[in-house]
Coordinates of C-alpha atoms in Angstrom, one line a residue:
Chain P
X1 CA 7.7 -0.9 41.3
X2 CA 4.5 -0.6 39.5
X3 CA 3.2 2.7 39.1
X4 CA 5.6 4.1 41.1
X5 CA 7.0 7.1 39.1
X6 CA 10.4 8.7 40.2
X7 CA 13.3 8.2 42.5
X8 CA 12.1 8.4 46.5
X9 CA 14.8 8.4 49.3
X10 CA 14.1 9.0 52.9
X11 CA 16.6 10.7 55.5
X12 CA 15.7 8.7 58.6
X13 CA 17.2 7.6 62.5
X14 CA 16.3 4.8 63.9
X15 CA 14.6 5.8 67.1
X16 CA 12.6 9.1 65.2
X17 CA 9.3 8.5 66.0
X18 CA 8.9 11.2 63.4
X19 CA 10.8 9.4 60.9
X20 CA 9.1 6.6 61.7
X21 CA 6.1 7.9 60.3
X22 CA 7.3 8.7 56.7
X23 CA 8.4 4.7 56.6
X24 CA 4.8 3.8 57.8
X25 CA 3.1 5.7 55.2
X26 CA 5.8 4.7 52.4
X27 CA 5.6 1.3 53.6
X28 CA 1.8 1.5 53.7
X29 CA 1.6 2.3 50.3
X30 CA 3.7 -0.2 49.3
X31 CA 6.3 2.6 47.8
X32 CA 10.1 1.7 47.6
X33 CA 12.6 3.9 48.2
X34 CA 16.3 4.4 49.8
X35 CA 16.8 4.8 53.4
X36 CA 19.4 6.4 54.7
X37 CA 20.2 6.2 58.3
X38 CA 21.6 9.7 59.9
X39 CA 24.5 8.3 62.5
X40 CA 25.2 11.3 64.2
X41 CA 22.3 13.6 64.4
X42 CA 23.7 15.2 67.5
X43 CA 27.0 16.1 66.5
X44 CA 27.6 14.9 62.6
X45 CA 24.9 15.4 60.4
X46 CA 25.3 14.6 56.2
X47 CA 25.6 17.3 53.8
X48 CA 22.8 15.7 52.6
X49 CA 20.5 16.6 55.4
X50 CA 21.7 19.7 55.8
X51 CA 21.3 20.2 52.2
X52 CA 17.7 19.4 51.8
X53 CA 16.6 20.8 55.4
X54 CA 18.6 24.0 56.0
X55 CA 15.8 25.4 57.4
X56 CA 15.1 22.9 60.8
X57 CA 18.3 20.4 59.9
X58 CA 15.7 17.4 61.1
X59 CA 14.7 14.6 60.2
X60 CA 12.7 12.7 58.2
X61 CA 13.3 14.5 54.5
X62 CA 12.1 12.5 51.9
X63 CA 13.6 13.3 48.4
X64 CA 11.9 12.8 45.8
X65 CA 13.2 13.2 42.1
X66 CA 16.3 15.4 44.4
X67 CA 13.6 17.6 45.3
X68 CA 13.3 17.4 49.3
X69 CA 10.3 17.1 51.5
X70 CA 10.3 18.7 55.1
X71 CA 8.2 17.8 58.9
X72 CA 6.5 14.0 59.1
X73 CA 3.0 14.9 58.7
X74 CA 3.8 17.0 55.6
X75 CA 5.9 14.3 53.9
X76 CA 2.5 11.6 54.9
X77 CA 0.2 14.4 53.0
X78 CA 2.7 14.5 50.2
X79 CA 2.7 10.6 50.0
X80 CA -0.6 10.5 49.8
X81 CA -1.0 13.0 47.1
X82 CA 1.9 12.5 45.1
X83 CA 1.5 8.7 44.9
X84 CA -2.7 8.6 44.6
X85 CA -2.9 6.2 42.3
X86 CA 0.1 3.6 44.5
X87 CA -1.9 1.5 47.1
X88 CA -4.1 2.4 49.3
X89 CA -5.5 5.7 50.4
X90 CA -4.4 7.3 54.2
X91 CA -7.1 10.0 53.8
X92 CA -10.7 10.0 53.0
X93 CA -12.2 11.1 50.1
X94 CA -15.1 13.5 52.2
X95 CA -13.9 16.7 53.1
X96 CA -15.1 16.4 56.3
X97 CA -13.9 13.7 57.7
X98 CA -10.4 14.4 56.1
X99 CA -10.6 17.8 58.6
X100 CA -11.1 15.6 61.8
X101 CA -8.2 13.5 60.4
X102 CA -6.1 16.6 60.1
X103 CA -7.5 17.8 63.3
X104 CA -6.5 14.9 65.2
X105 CA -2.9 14.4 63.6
X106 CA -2.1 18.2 64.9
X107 CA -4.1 17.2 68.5
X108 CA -1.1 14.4 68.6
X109 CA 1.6 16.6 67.7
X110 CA 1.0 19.4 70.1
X111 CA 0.0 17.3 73.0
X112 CA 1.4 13.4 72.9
X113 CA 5.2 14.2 72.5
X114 CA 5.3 16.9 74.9
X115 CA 3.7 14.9 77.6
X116 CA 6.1 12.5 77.2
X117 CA 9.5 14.9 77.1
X118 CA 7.9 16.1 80.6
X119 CA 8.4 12.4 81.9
X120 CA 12.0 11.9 80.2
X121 CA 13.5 15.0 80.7
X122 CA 11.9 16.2 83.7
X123 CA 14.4 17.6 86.2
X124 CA 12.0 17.1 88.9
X125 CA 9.7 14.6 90.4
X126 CA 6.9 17.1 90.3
X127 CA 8.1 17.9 86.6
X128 CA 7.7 14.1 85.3
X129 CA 4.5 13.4 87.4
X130 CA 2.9 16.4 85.7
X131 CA 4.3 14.8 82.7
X132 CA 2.9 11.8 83.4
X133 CA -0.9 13.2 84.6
X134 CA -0.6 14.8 80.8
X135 CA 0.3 11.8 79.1
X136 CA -2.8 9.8 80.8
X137 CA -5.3 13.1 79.5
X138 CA -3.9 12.8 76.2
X139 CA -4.5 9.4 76.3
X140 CA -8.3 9.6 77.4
X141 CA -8.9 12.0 74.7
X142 CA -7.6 10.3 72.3
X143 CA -9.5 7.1 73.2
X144 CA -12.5 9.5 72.2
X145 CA -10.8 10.1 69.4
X146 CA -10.4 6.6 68.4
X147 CA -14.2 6.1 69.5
X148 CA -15.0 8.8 67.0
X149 CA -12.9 8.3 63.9
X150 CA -13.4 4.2 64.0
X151 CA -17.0 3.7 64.4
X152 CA -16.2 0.3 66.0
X153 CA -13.8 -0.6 63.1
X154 CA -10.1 -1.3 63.7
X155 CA -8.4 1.8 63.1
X156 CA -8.8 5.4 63.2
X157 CA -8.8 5.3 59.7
X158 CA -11.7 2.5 59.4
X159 CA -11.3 -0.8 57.9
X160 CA -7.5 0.3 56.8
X161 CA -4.9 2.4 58.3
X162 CA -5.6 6.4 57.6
X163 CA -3.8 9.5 58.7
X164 CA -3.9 9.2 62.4
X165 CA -3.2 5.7 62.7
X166 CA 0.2 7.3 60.8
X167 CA 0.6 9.7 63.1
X168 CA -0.1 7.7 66.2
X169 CA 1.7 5.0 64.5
X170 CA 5.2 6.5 65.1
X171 CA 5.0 6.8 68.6
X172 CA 4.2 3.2 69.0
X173 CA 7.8 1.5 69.5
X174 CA 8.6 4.6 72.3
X175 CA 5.2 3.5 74.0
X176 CA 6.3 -0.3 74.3
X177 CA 10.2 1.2 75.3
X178 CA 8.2 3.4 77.7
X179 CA 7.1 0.6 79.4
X180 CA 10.1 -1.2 79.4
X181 CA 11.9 1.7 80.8
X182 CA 9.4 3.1 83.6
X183 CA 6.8 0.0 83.5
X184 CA 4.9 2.9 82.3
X185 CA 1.8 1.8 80.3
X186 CA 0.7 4.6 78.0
X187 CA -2.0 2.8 76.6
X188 CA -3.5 0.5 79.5
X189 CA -6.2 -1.3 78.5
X190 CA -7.7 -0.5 82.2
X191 CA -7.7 3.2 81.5
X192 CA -8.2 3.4 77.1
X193 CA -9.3 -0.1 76.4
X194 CA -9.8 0.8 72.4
X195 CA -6.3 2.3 71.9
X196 CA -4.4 -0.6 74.3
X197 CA -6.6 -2.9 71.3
X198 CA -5.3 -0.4 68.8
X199 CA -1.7 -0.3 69.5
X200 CA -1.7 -4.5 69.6
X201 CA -3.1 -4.9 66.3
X202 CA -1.4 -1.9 64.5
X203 CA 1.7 -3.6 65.3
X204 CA 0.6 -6.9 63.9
X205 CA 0.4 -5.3 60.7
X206 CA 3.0 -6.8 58.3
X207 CA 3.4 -3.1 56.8
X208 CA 4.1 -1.9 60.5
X209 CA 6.4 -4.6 61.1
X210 CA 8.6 -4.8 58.4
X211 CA 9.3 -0.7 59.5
X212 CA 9.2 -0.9 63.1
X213 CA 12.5 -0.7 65.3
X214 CA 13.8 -2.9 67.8
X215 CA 12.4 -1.8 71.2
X216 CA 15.8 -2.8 73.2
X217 CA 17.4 -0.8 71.0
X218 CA 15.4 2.3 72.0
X219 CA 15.8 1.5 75.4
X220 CA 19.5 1.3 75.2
X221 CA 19.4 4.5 73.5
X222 CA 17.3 5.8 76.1
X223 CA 19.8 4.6 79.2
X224 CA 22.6 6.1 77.2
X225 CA 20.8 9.6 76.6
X226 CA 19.8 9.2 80.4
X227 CA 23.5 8.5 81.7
X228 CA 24.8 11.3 79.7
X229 CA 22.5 13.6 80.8
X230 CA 23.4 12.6 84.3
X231 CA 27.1 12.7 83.8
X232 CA 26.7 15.9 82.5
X233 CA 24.9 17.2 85.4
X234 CA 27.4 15.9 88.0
X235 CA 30.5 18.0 85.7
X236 CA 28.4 20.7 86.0
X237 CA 27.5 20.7 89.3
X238 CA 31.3 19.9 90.1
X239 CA 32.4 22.3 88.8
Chain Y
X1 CA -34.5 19.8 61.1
X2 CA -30.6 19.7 60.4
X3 CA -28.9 22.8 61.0
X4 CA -27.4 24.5 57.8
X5 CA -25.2 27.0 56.9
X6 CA -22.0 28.2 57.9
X7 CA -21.0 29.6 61.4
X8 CA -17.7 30.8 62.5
X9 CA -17.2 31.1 66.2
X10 CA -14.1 33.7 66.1
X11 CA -12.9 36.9 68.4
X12 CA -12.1 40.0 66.8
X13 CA -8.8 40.5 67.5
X14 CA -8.0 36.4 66.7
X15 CA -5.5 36.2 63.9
X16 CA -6.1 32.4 63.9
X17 CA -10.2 33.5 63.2
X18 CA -9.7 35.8 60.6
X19 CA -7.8 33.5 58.3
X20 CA -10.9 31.3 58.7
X21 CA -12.7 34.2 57.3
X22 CA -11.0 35.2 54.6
X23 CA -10.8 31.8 53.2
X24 CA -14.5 31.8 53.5
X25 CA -14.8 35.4 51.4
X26 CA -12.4 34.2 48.8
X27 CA -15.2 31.5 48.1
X28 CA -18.1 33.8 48.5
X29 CA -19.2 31.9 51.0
X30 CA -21.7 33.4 53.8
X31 CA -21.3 33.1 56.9
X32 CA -22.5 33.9 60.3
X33 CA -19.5 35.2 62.3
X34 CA -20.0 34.7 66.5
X35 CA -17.5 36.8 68.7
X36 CA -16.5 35.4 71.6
X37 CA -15.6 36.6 74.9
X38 CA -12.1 34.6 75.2
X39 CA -13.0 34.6 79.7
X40 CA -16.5 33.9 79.1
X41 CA -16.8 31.0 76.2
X42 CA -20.4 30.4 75.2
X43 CA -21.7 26.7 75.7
X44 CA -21.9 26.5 71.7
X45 CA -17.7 26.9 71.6
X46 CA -17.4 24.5 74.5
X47 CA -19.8 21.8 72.7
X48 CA -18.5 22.5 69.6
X49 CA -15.3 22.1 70.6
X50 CA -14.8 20.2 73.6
X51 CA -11.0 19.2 73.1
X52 CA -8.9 22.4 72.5
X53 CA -11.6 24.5 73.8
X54 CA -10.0 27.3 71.7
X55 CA -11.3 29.7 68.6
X56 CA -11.6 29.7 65.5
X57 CA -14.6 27.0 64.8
X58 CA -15.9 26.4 62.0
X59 CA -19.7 24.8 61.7
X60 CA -20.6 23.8 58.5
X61 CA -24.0 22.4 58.4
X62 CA -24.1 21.7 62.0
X63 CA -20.3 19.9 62.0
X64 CA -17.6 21.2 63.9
X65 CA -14.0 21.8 62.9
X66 CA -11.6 23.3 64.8
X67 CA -7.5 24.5 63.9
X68 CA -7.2 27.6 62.2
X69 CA -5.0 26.1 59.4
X70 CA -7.2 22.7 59.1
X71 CA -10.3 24.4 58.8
X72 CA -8.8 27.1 55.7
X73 CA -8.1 23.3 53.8
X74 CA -12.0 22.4 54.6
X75 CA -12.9 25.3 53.2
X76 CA -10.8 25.1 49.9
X77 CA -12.0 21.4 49.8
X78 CA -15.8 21.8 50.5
X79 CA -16.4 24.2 48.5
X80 CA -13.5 23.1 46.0
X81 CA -15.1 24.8 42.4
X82 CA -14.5 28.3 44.1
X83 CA -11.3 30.4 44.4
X84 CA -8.3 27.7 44.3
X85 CA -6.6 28.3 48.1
X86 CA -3.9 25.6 48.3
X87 CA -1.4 24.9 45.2
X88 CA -2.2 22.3 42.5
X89 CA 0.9 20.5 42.5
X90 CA 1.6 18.3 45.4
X91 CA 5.2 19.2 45.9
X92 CA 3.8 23.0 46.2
X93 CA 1.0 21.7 48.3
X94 CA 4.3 20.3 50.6
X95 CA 5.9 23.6 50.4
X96 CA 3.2 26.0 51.6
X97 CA 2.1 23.6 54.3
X98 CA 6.4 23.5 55.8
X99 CA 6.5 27.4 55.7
X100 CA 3.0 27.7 57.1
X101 CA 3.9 25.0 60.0
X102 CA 7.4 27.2 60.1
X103 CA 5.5 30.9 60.5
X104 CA 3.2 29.5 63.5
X105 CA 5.9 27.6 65.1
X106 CA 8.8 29.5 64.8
X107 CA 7.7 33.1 63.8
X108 CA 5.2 33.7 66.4
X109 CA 7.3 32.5 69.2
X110 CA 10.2 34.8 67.5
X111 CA 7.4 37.4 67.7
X112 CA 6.0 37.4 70.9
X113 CA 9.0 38.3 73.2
X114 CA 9.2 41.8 71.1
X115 CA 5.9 42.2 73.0
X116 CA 6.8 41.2 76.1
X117 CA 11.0 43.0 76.8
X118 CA 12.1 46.4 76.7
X119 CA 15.4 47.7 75.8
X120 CA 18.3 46.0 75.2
X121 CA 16.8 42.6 75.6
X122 CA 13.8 44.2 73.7
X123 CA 16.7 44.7 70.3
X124 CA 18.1 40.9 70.9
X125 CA 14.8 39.4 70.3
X126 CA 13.9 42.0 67.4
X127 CA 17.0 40.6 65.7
X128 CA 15.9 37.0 66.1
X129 CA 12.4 37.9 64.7
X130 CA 13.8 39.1 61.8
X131 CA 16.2 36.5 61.3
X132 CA 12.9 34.0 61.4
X133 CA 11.2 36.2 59.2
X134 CA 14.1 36.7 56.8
X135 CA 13.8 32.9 56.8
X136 CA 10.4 33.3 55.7
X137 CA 10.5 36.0 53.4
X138 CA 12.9 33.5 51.0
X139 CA 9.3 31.6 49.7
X140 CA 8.2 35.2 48.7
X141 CA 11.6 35.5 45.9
X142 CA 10.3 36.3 42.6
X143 CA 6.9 36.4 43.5
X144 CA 4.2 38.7 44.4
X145 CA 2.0 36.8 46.4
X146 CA 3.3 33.0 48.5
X147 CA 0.8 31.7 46.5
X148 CA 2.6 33.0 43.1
X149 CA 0.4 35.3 41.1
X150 CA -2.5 35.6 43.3
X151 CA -3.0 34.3 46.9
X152 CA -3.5 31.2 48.3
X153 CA -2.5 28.9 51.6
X154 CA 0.0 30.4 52.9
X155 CA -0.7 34.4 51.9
X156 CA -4.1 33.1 54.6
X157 CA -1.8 31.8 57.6
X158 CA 1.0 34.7 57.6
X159 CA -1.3 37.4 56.1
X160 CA -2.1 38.7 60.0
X161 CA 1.3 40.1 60.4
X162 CA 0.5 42.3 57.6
X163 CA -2.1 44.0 59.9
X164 CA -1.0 42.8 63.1
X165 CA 2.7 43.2 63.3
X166 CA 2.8 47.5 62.8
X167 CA 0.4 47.7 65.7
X168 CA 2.4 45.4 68.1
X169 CA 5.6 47.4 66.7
X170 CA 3.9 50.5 67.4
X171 CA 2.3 49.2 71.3
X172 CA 6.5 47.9 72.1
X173 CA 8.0 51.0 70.7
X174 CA 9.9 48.7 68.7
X175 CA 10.2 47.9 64.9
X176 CA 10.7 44.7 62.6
X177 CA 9.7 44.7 59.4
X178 CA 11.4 47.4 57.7
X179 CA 12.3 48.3 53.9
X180 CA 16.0 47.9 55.2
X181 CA 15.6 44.5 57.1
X182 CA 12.5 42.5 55.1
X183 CA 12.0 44.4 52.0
X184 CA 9.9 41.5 50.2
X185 CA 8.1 41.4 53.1
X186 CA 6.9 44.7 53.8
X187 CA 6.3 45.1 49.8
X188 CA 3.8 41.9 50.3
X189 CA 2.2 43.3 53.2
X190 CA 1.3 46.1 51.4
X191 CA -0.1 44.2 48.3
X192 CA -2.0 42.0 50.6
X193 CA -3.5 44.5 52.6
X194 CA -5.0 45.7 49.1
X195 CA -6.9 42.7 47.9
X196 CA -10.4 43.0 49.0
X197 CA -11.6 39.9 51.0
X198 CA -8.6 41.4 53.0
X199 CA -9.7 44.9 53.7
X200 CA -13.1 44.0 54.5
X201 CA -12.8 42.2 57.4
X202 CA -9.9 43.7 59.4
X203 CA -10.1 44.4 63.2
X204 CA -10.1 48.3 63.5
X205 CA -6.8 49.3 64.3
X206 CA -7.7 51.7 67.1
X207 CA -8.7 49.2 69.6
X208 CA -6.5 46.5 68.0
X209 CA -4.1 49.1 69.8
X210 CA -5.5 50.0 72.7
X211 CA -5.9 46.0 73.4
X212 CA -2.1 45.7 72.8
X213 CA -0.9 48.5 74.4
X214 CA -3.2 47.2 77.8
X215 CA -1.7 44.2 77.2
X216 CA 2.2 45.1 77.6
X217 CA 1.5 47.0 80.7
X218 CA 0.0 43.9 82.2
X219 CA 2.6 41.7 81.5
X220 CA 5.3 44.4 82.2
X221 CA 4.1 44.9 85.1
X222 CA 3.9 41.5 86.0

């Protein structure tokens, strides 16, 4: 590829929202690279991954050049600056608003996932309907957010894609198996009317698409996770 | 008239607020430092920042910023002919932001139960803490600060422990960072408590104490 200097590969699974990420930015970009798809993250990871993340044994990694590249936001940041000159920018040039980009990808990291795991893994009804008051705050604020960052334009990012639309952006095929699963809308254009418009044309984005996973597939995934979980439960309780 | 300057709304015993500082000092940069009262937040934290609701905040000029960790890259890139904070080289740049993310994240919740056990369960957790800080203490090899030579990024995020970590040792009756257990780390905490930025903004240690030591009773008691 043009301008592309050195050899990238990413260390991925299909359904990581996080890994998802890294193939948004790389795609984004434009960069090429290999993917290689961790089967078994549960019970059989590669030497490679535990090779080049020893520390969390997670992924996404991105290698580049053999040296590895740890945590989804991090490998975005390194994209960006690694690869300035390759496509487009995800960051701002002003200082400023490259904090409130920063601000806003860590807002999503703290708050958005860990609403969610309240709904999927909540024991209780009380746990997942906490869960699910969360997920609908998180939301609202980031419809603010959105508000704030786009100044009417498309994305958070303006005109083009940026850092949080990356970092929202991975979340995006869980939201649309989310609904499937619970007819949970995350998004609903009733409640955050800019990010329910957000979500439907990120994902019209021929850079998004060509990454995105199959929704049914997630959803299968999810049903298996589900029934294990519950199978486990019942041995437990059995015993 | 637009506001200008530089405010930092902090609370004195806030290791997240003092890193804010010290990034600031590094760059000569004044500032106007505003302590908060953590059960009574002023209206100016609350407008300033509405979201997290939470200390440090940075306002530069009349714009907020809020995170402890985005606000130290603000401050390298705002004012970006001044001391160089974060590495050069992007891959470095990666490395100090993963062990940064890896001291708040796993670190601090490694930490915090030393605070709040006793006893046996008190020396479990100390042996975890010092297996995540052993962990940590492997970007130090061969160097003498994280940031190589001098100090940068991630020197700023851990470089409370330094000062923080022998007073919550000393309010748990436990210890952590030994010569024995973290010998690289104790040697840096040392050197970093030397440089000056450092030493001239450090919450007194008495009542650093005294607000730990209150602390444990209450959630010992609890």
């Amino acid at each position: 590829m043009a301008g592309q200097s050195g050899e990238l590969k990413l260390l991925g699974m299909f359904a990581s929202p996080f890994a998802l990420r890294a193939k948004l930015a790389l795609s984004f970009k434009g960069l090429s690279y290999e993917y290689l798809e961790e089967k078994d993250l549960q019970n059989n990871k590669s030497e490679l991954l535990l090779k080049s993340n020893p520390v969390h044994k997670k992924v996404p990694v991105l290698i580049h050049n053999d040296k590895p590249v740890c945590e989804s936001m991090i490998i975005v940041q390194y994209i960006e600056e690694a690869f300035a000159s390759v496509g487009p920018s995800l960051l701002p040039s002003d200082p400023y608003e490259r904090a409130v980009a920063r601000f806003w990808a860590a807002y999503i990291d703290e708050k958005l996932f860990s609403s969610w795991m309240m709904v999927f893994r909540g024991k209780t009804d009380e746990e997942k309907a906490e869960g699910t008051k969360q997920s609908f705050a998180v939301a609202a604020t980031l419809e603010g957010a959105l508000a704030e960052c786009s100044k009417g334009k498309p994305f958070f990012g303006g005109d083009s894609v940026g850092y949080v639309d990356v970092a929202l952006g991975g979340f995006v095929a869980w939201v649309h198996a989310i609904e499937k699963l619970y007819g949970l809308k995350v998004f609903d254009a009733g409640k955050t009317p800019l990010l329910a418009a957000w979500l439907e044309r990120f994902c019209a984005l021929e850079a998004a698409k060509a990454v995105m996973p199959e929704v049914e597939k997630l959803v299968e995934l999810a049903k298996m996770r589900q029934a294990q979980a519950a199978a486990a439960a019942a041995a437990a309780q059995g015993n | 008239m637009a506001e200008k300057g530089v405010k930092v709304f902090g609370m004195w015993a806030s290791p997240m607020a003092i890193r804010v500082e010290w990034a600031l000092r590094l760059k000569g940069v004044d500032y106007e430092y505003i302590d908060e009262d953590l059960a009574n937040k002023s209206d100016a934290l609350l407008r300033y920042n509405p979201v997290t609701k939470k200390v440090p905040v940075l306002v530069h000029d009349g714009k907020p910023i809020a995170e402890s960790t985005v606000i130290v890259e603000y401050v390298d890139e705002a004012w970006k002919d001044g001391y160089p904070i974060m590495p050069a080289d992007p891959y470095e740049r990666a490395q100090a932001r993963f062990w940064a993310r890896f001291a708040e994240d796993k670190c601090n919740a490694a930490l915090y139960p030393v605070f709040t056990t006793t006893g046996d369960t008190q020396s479990e957790v100390v042996r975890e803490a010092q297996r995540c800080l052993k962990t940590l203490e492997t970007a130090l090899e061969g160097k003498k600060f994280f940031g190589g030579d001098a100090v940068g990024y991630l020197d700023l995020v851990v470089g409370w422990y330094a000062h923080w970590l022998p007073v919550v040792e000393e309010a748990s009756g436990a210890t952590v960072v030994t010569d024995e257990e973290l010998p690289l780390l104790k040697a840096w905490f040392d050197r970093f408590l030397a440089i000056d930025v450092v030493r001239a903004t450090l919450p007194d240690r008495d009542r650093l104490l005294a607000l730990n030591k209150a602390r444990r009773e209450q959630l010992l008691a609890a």
